[in-house]
CSV table of C-alpha atoms in Angstrom, one decimal:
chain,number,residue,atom,x,y,z
W,1,MET,CA,24.8,138.1,4.1
W,2,ILE,CA,26.7,141.3,4.9
W,3,ASN,CA,28.0,139.8,8.1
W,4,SER,CA,29.5,136.8,6.3
W,5,LEU,CA,31.2,139.1,3.9
W,6,ILE,CA,32.7,141.2,6.7
W,7,GLN,CA,33.9,138.0,8.4
W,8,GLU,CA,35.4,136.9,5.1
W,9,LEU,CA,37.3,140.2,4.9
W,10,LEU,CA,38.5,139.9,8.4
W,11,ASN,CA,39.6,136.3,7.9
W,12,TYR,CA,41.6,137.5,4.8
W,13,GLY,CA,43.3,140.2,6.8
W,14,LEU,CA,44.2,137.7,9.5
W,15,GLN,CA,45.5,135.1,7.0
W,16,LYS,CA,47.6,137.7,5.2
W,17,GLU,CA,48.8,139.2,8.5
W,18,LEU,CA,47.3,142.5,7.7
W,19,ILE,CA,45.7,142.5,11.2
W,20,ASP,CA,46.4,140.6,14.3
W,21,SER,CA,43.9,138.5,16.2
W,22,TYR,CA,43.6,141.1,18.9
W,23,GLU,CA,42.7,143.7,16.2
W,24,GLU,CA,39.8,141.7,14.8
W,25,ILE,CA,37.1,143.1,17.0
W,26,TYR,CA,38.4,146.7,16.6
W,27,SER,CA,38.5,146.2,12.8
W,28,ARG,CA,35.0,144.7,12.8
W,29,ASN,CA,33.6,147.6,14.8
W,30,LEU,CA,35.3,150.1,12.4
W,31,LEU,CA,33.7,148.4,9.4
W,32,LEU,CA,30.3,148.3,11.1
W,33,ASP,CA,30.6,152.0,11.8
W,34,VAL,CA,31.6,152.9,8.2
W,35,LEU,CA,28.8,150.8,6.8
W,36,ASN,CA,26.3,152.3,9.4
W,37,LEU,CA,25.4,148.8,10.7
W,38,LYS,CA,24.1,148.6,14.3
W,39,GLU,CA,24.2,144.8,15.0
W,40,TRP,CA,26.7,142.0,14.5
W,41,LYS,CA,25.7,138.4,14.1
W,42,LYS,CA,28.6,136.1,13.4
W,43,GLU,CA,28.1,134.2,10.2
W,44,GLU,CA,30.6,131.9,8.6
W,45,PRO,CA,31.7,132.8,5.1
W,46,LYS,CA,30.1,130.9,2.2
W,47,ALA,CA,32.1,127.9,1.0
W,48,GLY,CA,33.7,128.2,-2.4
W,49,ARG,CA,34.6,131.9,-2.2
W,50,SER,CA,38.2,133.0,-2.5
């Protein structure tokens, strides 16, 4: 669940050009650190969320 929300946030940043594609992994790692998460498992965001 949390991974899909993080991915949704990253996708938003990419779409709005707040981050570049080469910054996606760095941004993800920063979020994982701030949220004190140790693992990343890519999950697609749930359909219907905006």
